[in-house]
Coordinates of C-alpha atoms in Angstrom, one line a residue:
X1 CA 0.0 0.0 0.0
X2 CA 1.7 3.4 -1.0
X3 CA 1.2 5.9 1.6
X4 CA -0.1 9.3 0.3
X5 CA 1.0 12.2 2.6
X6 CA -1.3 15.7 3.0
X7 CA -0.7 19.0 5.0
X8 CA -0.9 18.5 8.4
X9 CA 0.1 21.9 10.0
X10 CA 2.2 24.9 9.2
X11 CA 4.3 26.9 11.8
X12 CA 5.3 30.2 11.7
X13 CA 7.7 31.8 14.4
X14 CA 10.9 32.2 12.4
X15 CA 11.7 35.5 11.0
X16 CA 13.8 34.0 8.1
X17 CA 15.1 30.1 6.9
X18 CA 14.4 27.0 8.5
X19 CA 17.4 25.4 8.6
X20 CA 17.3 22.5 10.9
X21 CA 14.5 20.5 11.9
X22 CA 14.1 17.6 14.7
X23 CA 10.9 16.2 16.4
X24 CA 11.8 13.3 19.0
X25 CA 8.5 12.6 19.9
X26 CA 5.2 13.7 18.3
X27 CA 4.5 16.4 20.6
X28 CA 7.9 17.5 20.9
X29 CA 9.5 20.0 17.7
X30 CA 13.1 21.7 17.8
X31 CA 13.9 24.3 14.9
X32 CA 16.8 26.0 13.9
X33 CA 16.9 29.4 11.8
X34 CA 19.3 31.9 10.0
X35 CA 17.3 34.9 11.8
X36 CA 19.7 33.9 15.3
X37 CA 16.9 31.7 17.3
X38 CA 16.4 28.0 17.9
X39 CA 12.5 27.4 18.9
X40 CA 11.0 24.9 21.0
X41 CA 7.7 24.0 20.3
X42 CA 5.2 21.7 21.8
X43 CA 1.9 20.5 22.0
X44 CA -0.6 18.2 24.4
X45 CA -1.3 15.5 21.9
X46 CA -0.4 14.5 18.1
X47 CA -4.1 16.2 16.7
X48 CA -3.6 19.5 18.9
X49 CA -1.6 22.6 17.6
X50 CA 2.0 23.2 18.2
X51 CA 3.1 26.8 20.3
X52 CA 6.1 27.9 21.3
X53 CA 7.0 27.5 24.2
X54 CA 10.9 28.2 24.2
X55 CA 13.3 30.6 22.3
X56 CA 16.8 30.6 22.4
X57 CA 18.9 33.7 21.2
X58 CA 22.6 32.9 19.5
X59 CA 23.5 36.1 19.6
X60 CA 23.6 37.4 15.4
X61 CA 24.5 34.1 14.3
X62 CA 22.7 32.4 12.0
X63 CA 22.0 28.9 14.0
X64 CA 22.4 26.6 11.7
X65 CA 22.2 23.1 13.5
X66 CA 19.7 21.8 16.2
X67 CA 19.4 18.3 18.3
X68 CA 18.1 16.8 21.7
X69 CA 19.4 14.9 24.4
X70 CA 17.0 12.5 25.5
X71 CA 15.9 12.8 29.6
X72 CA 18.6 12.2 32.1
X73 CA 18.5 12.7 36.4
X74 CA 20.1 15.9 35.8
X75 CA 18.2 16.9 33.1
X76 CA 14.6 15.3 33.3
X77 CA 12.8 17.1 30.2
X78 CA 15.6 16.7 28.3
X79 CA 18.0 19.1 26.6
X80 CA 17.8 21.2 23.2
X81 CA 21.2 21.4 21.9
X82 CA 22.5 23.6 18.7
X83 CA 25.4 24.8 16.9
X84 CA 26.2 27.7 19.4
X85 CA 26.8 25.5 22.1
X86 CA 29.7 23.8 20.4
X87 CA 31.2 26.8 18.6
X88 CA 31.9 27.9 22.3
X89 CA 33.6 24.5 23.2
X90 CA 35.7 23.5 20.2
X91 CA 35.3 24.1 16.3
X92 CA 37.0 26.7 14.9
X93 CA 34.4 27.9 12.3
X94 CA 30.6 27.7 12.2
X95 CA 29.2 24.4 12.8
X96 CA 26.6 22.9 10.4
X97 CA 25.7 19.7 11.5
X98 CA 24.8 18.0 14.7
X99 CA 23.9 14.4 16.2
X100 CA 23.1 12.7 18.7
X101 CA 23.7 8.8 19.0
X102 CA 21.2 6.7 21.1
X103 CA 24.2 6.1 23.5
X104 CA 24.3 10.2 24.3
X105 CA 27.1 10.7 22.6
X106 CA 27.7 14.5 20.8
X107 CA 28.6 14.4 16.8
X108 CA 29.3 17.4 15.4
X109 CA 30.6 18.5 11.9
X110 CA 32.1 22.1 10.8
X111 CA 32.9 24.7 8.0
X112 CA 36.6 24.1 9.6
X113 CA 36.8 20.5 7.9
X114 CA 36.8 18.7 11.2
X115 CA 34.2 16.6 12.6
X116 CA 34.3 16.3 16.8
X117 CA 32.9 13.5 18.8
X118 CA 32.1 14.7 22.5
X119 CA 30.7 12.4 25.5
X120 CA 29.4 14.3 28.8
X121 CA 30.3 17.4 27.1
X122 CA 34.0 16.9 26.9
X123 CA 35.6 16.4 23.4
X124 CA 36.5 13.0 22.8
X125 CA 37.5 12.3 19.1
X126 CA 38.7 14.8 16.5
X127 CA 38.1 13.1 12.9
X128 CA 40.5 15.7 10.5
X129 CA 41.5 14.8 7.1
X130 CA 38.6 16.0 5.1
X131 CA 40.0 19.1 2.3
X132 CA 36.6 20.7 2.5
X133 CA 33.6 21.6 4.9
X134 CA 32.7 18.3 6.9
X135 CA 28.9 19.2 5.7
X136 CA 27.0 16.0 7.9
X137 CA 28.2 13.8 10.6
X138 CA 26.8 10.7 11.9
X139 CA 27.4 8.2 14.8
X140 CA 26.9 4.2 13.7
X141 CA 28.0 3.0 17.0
X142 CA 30.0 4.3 20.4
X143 CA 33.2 4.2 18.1
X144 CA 32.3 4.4 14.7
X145 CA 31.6 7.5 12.9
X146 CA 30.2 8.6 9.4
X147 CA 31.4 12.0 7.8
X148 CA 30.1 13.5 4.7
X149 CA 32.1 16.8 3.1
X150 CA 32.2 19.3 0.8
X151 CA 34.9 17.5 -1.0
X152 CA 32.5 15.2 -2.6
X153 CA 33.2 12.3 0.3
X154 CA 31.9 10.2 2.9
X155 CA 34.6 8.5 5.2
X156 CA 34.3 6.1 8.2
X157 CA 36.2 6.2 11.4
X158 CA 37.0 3.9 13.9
X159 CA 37.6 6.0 16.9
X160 CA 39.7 9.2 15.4
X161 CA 41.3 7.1 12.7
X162 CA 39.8 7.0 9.5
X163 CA 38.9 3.7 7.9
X164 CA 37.2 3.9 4.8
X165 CA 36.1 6.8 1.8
X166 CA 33.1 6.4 0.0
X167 CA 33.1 8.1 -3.5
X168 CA 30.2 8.3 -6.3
X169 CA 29.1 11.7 -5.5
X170 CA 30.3 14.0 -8.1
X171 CA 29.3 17.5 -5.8
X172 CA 29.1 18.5 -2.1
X173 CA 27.6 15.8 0.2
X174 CA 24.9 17.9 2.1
X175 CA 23.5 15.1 4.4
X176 CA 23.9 11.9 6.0
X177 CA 20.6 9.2 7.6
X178 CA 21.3 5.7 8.8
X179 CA 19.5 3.4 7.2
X180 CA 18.7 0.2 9.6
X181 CA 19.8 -3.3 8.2
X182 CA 21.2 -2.0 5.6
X183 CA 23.5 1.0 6.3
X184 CA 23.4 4.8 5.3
X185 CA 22.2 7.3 2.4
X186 CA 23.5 10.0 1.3
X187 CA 22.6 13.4 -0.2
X188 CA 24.5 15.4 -2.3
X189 CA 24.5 19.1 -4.8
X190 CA 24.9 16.5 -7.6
X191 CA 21.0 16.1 -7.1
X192 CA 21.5 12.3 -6.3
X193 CA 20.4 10.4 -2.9
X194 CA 22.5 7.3 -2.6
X195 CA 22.2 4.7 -0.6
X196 CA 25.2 2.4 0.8
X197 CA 26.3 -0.6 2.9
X198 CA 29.2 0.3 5.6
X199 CA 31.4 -1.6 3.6
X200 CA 31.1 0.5 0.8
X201 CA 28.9 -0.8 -1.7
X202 CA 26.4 1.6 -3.6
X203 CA 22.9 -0.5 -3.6
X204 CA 20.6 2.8 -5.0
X205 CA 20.9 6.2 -6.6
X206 CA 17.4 8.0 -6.1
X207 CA 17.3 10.5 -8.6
X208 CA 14.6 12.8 -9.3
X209 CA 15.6 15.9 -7.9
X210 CA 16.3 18.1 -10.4
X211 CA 18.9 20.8 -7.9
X212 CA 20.6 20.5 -5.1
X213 CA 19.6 18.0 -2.3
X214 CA 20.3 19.3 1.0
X215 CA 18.5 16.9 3.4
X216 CA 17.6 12.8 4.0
X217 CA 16.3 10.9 6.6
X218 CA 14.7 7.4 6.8
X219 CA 11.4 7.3 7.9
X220 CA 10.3 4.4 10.5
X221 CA 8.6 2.5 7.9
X222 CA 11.7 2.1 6.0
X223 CA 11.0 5.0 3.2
X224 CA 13.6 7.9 2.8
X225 CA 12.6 11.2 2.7
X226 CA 14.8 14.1 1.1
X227 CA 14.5 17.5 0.6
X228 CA 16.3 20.1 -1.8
X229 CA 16.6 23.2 -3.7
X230 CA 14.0 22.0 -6.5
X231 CA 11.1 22.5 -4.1
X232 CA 10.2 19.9 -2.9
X233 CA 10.2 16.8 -0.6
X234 CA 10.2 13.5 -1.9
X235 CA 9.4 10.0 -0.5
X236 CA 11.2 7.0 -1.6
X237 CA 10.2 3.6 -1.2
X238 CA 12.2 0.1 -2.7
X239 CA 14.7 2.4 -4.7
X240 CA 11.6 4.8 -6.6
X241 CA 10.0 8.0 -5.9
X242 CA 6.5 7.3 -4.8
X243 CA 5.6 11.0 -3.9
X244 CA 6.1 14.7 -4.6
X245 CA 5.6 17.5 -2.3
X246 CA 5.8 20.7 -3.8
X247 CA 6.6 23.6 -1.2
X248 CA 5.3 27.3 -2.3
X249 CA 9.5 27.8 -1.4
X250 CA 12.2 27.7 -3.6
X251 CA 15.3 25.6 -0.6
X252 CA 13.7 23.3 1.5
X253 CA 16.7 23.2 3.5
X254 CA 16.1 20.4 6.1
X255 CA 13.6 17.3 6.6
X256 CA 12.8 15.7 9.1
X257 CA 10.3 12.8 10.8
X258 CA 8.1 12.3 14.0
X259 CA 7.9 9.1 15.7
X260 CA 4.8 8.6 14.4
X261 CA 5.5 8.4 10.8
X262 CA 5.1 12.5 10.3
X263 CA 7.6 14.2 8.0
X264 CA 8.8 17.5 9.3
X265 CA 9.6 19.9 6.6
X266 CA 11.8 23.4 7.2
X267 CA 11.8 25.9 4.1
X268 CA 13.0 29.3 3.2
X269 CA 9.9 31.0 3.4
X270 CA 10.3 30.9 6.8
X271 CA 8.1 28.0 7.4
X272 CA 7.9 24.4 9.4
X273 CA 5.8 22.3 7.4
X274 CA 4.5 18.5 8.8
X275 CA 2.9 16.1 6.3
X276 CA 0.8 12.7 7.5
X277 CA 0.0 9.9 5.6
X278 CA -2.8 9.7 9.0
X279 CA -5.9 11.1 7.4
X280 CA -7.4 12.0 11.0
X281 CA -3.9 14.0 11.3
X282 CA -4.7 15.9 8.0
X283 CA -5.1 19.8 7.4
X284 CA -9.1 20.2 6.8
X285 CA -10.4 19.6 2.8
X286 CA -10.1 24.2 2.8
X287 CA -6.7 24.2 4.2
X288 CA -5.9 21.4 1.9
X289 CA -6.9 23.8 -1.4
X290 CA -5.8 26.4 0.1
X291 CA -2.5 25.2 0.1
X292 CA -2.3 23.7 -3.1
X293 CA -3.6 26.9 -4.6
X294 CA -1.0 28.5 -2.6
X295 CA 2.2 26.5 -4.1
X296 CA 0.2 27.1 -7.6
X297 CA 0.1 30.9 -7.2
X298 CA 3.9 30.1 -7.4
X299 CA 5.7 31.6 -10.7
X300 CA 8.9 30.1 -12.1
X301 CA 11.1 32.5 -13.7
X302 CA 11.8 31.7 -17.2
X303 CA 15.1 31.6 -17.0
X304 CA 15.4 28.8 -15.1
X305 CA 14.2 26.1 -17.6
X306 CA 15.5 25.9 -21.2
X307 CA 13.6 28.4 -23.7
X308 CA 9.9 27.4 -24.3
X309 CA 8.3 27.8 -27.6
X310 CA 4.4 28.2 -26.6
X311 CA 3.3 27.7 -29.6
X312 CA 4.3 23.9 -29.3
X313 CA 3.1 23.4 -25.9
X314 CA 0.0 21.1 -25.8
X315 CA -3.0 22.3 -24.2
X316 CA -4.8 21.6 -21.0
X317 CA -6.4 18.4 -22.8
X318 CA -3.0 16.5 -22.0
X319 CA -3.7 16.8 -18.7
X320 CA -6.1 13.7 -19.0
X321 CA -3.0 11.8 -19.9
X322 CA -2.0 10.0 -16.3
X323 CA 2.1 10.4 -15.9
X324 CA 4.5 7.9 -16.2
X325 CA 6.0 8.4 -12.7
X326 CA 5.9 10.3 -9.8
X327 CA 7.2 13.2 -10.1
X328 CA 7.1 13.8 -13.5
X329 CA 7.3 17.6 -14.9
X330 CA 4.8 18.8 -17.7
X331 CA 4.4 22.0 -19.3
X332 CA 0.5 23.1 -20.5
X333 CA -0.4 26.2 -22.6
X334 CA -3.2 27.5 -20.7
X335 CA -6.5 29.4 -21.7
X336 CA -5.1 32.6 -21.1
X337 CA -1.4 32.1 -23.0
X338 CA 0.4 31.5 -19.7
X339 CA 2.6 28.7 -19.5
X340 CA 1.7 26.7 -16.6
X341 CA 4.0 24.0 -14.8
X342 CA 2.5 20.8 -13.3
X343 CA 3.7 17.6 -11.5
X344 CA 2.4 13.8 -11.3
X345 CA 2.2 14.0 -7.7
X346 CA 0.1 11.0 -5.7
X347 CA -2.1 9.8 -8.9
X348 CA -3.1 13.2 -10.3
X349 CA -1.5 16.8 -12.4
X350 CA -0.8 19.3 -10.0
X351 CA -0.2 22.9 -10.6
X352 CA 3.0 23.8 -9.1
X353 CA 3.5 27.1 -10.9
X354 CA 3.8 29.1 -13.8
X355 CA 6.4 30.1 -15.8
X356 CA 6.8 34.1 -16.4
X357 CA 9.4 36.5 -17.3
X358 CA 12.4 36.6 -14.5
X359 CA 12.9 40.0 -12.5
X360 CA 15.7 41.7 -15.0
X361 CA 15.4 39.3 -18.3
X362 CA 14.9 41.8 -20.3
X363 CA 18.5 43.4 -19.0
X364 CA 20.9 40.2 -19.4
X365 CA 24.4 40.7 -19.0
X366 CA 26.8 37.8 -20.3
X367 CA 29.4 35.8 -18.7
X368 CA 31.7 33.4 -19.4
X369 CA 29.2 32.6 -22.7
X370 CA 25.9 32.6 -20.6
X371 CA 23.6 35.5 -19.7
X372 CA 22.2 36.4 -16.4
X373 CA 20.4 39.2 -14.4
X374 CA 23.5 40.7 -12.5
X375 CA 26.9 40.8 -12.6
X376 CA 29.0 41.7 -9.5
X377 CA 32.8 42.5 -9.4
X378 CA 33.7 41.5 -5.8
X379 CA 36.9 42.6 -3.8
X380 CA 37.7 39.6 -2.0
X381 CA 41.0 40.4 -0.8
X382 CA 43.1 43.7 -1.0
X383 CA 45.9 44.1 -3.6
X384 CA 44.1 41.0 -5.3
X385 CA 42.0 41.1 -8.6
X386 CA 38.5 41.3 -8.1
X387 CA 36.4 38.4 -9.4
X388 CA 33.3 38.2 -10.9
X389 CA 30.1 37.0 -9.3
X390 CA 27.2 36.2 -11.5
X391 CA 23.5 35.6 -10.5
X392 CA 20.1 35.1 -11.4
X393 CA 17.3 36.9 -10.1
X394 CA 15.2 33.7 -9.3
X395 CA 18.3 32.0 -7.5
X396 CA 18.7 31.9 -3.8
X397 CA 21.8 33.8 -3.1
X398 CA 23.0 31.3 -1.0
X399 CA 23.4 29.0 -3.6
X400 CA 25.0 31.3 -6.0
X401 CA 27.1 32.2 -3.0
X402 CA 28.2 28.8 -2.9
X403 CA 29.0 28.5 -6.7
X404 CA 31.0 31.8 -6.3
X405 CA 33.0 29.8 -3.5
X406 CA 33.4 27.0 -5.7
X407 CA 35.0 28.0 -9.0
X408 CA 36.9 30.8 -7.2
X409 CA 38.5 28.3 -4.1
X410 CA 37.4 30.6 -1.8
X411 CA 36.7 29.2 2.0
X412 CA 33.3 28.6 2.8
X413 CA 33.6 30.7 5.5
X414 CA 32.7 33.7 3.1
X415 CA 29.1 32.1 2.6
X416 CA 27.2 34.0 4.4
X417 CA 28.8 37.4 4.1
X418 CA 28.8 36.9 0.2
X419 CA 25.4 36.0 0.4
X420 CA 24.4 39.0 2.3
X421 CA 26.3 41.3 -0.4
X422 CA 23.9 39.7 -3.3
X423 CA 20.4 40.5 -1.2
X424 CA 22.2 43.9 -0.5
X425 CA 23.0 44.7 -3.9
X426 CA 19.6 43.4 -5.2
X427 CA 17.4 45.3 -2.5
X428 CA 16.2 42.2 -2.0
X429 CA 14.3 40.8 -4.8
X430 CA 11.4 38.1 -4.4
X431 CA 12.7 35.2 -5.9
X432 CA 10.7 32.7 -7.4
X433 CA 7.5 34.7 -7.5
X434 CA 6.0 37.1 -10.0
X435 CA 4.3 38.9 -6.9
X436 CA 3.7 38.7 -3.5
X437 CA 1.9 36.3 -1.7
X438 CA 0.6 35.8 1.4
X439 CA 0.4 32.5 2.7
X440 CA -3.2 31.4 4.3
X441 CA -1.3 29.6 7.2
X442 CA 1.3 31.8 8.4
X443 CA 0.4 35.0 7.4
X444 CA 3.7 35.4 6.0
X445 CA 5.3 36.1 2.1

């Protein structure tokens, strides 16, 4: 039976990205946001609404990383843990990843290519030898660790040495989920989630995605979940995709599950999303369309598909024609002369979108034998030659940020100061939208 997953709340708090997620129980939520706070949120029962009932200010850093330490004698609720906390102890750059094994032990990995192992608090492994970011850390046992890196690898330790490098990735590996009786998966910029025995053997590549793939988890029925820069969230069971779920958001930056079978969504719109495949869990049948009109309402910029000739487009009829696989992308030529974008999605055509215009396409500047919106020159370093930065109007800046990085060999510590310089020099333009919207749940563009 293929489990169909719906809207089951939205939650708004965060005054800009999501970008870490956890839920330990089902009415227990932990999130993690660039706008400085970690937020604790909680509710009496699985059917009631989540409030906050905890903030926690990291100063102006963005907080990147969140976890929980289940119930102790010292600690009986238990303990919300996030990036700060260790960037006070022992990393010396920001950390992005966090993880908590179910013998208490501390994982963390950092922007400064290390990963750190800590038990009661006190560092007990440093795992160096990654040439990038160490991107996702995991623990497999009390002295076995998985790391995944900018560099394009996973490697295994045994205590601080390292025993093993897993390659196939061709970009950044973003995130790391154990998989039980199997091993682990993987998820990488390449668009690819793989997934892997701890001896080293590639059993699946999931591919669907069609940008970068920031997040996976395994769900407790066995699926894997992942989330990315394409939209959307996507559900895989015995090696296919066997859902969709299109966010009104361009990053979904992190995903996540409940105990109870809930996926956990965080997004750059601001927004926590959690999906069911529990009808009695479900949003109500107006919240439903009123969401899916919402991620409709959505325009895609032009520019980021290949050109479209209108005139061969086929008409809304085609939409009687069931898709192939989940999914699946199709472009109709509506009433009206729009171009609208729809996705097989749980047995039916879904509007996810339509395709306009970008903000500047009619002002392209060309580099390196491709045109885009803007053009920076960028004074990295004094005495040195400025470089040039392009971007898109309907990218998110952190991710031309990161291409900038890339092809320049530029530490990844610049991220989020290069990414601030983009918004800045943009005034902040609305990517990914042709106007405003408000969304019916939160309130919030």
């Amino acid at each position: 039976m293929t489990l169909l997953y719906k809207l089951s709340a939205s939650l708004s708090g965060h005054s800009q990205d999501v970008r870490a997620v956890a839920s330990p129980s089902p009415t227990l939520l932990l999130s993690a946001s660039r706008d400085s706070t970690a937020i604790v949120w909680t509710r009496p029962d699985d059917k009631s609404s989540f409030t906050i009932t905890e903030t926690y200010k990291a100063s102006d850093r963005f907080v990147n990383a969140i976890a929980y330490i289940p119930p102790t004698t010292e600690a009986p609720k238990g303990k919300v843990f996030n990036d700060y906390h260790i960037q006070l102890i022992g990393h010396s750059d920001n950390v992005c990843s966090l993880n908590i094994s179910t013998e208490g032990l501390i994982i963390s990995g950092s922007w400064d290519r290390t990963a750190r192992v800590w038990k009661d608090f006190k560092a007990l492994y440093e795992l160096r030898g990654h040439e990038l970011s160490v991107l996702a850390a995991i623990a497999l046992t009390e002295t076995e660790f998985l790391t995944a890196s900018a560099d394009k690898t996973i490697r295994l330790w045994d205590h601080h040495k390292q025993v093993r490098t897993f390659t196939g990735h061709t970009d950044a590996v973003r995130g790391l989920t154990l998989i039980p009786e199997i091993g682990f998966a993987s998820c990488s910029n390449d668009g690819d989630v793989r997934v892997w025995t701890v001896e080293g053997d590639s059993i699946f590549v999931l591919s669907g995605h069609t940008s970068f793939v920031y997040s996976v988890a395994a769900l407790p029925n066995g699926d894997i979940v992942s989330s990315g820069e394409d939209r959307t969230v996507r559900v895989w069971r015995d090696g296919e995709s066997s859902q969709v779920i299109v966010h009104p958001a361009i990053s979904v930056w992190t995903v996540s599950y409940m105990p109870n079978g809930d996926i956990v969504s965080g997004a750059s719109d601001k927004t926590i999303r959690i999906f069911s495949a529990v009808e009695e869990r479900w949003a109500s049948e107006g919240d439903l369309k009123a969401y899916d009109d919402f991620v409709a309402s959505h325009a895609i910029p032009t520019q980021s598909a290949a050109p479209v000739d209108k005139n061969k487009l086929p008409g809304e009829e085609a939409l009687n024609t069931p898709g192939n696989k989940e999914g699946e992308n199709k472009l109709i030529r509506s009433a009206t002369g729009a171009v609208d974008v729809y996705t097989w999605a749980g047995g039916a055509w879904v509007k996810v979108g339509e395709m306009t215009d970008g903000v500047g396409a009619t002002e392209k500047k060309t580099y390196m034998g491709k045109e885009w919106d803007y053009v920076f020159e960028v004074d990295i370093q004094e005495g040195a030659p400025k470089l040039m930065l392009p971007y898109n109007a309907n990218e998110n800046p952190y991710v031309a940020a990161q291409r900038f990085l890339a092809q320049n060999d530029l530490p990844v510590g610049y991220l989020d100061q290069v990414a601030k310089f983009i918004e800045q020099q943009t005034g902040g333009v609305n990517i990914g939208s042709s106007t405003e919207y408000v969304d019916p749940f939160t309130g919030m563009d």
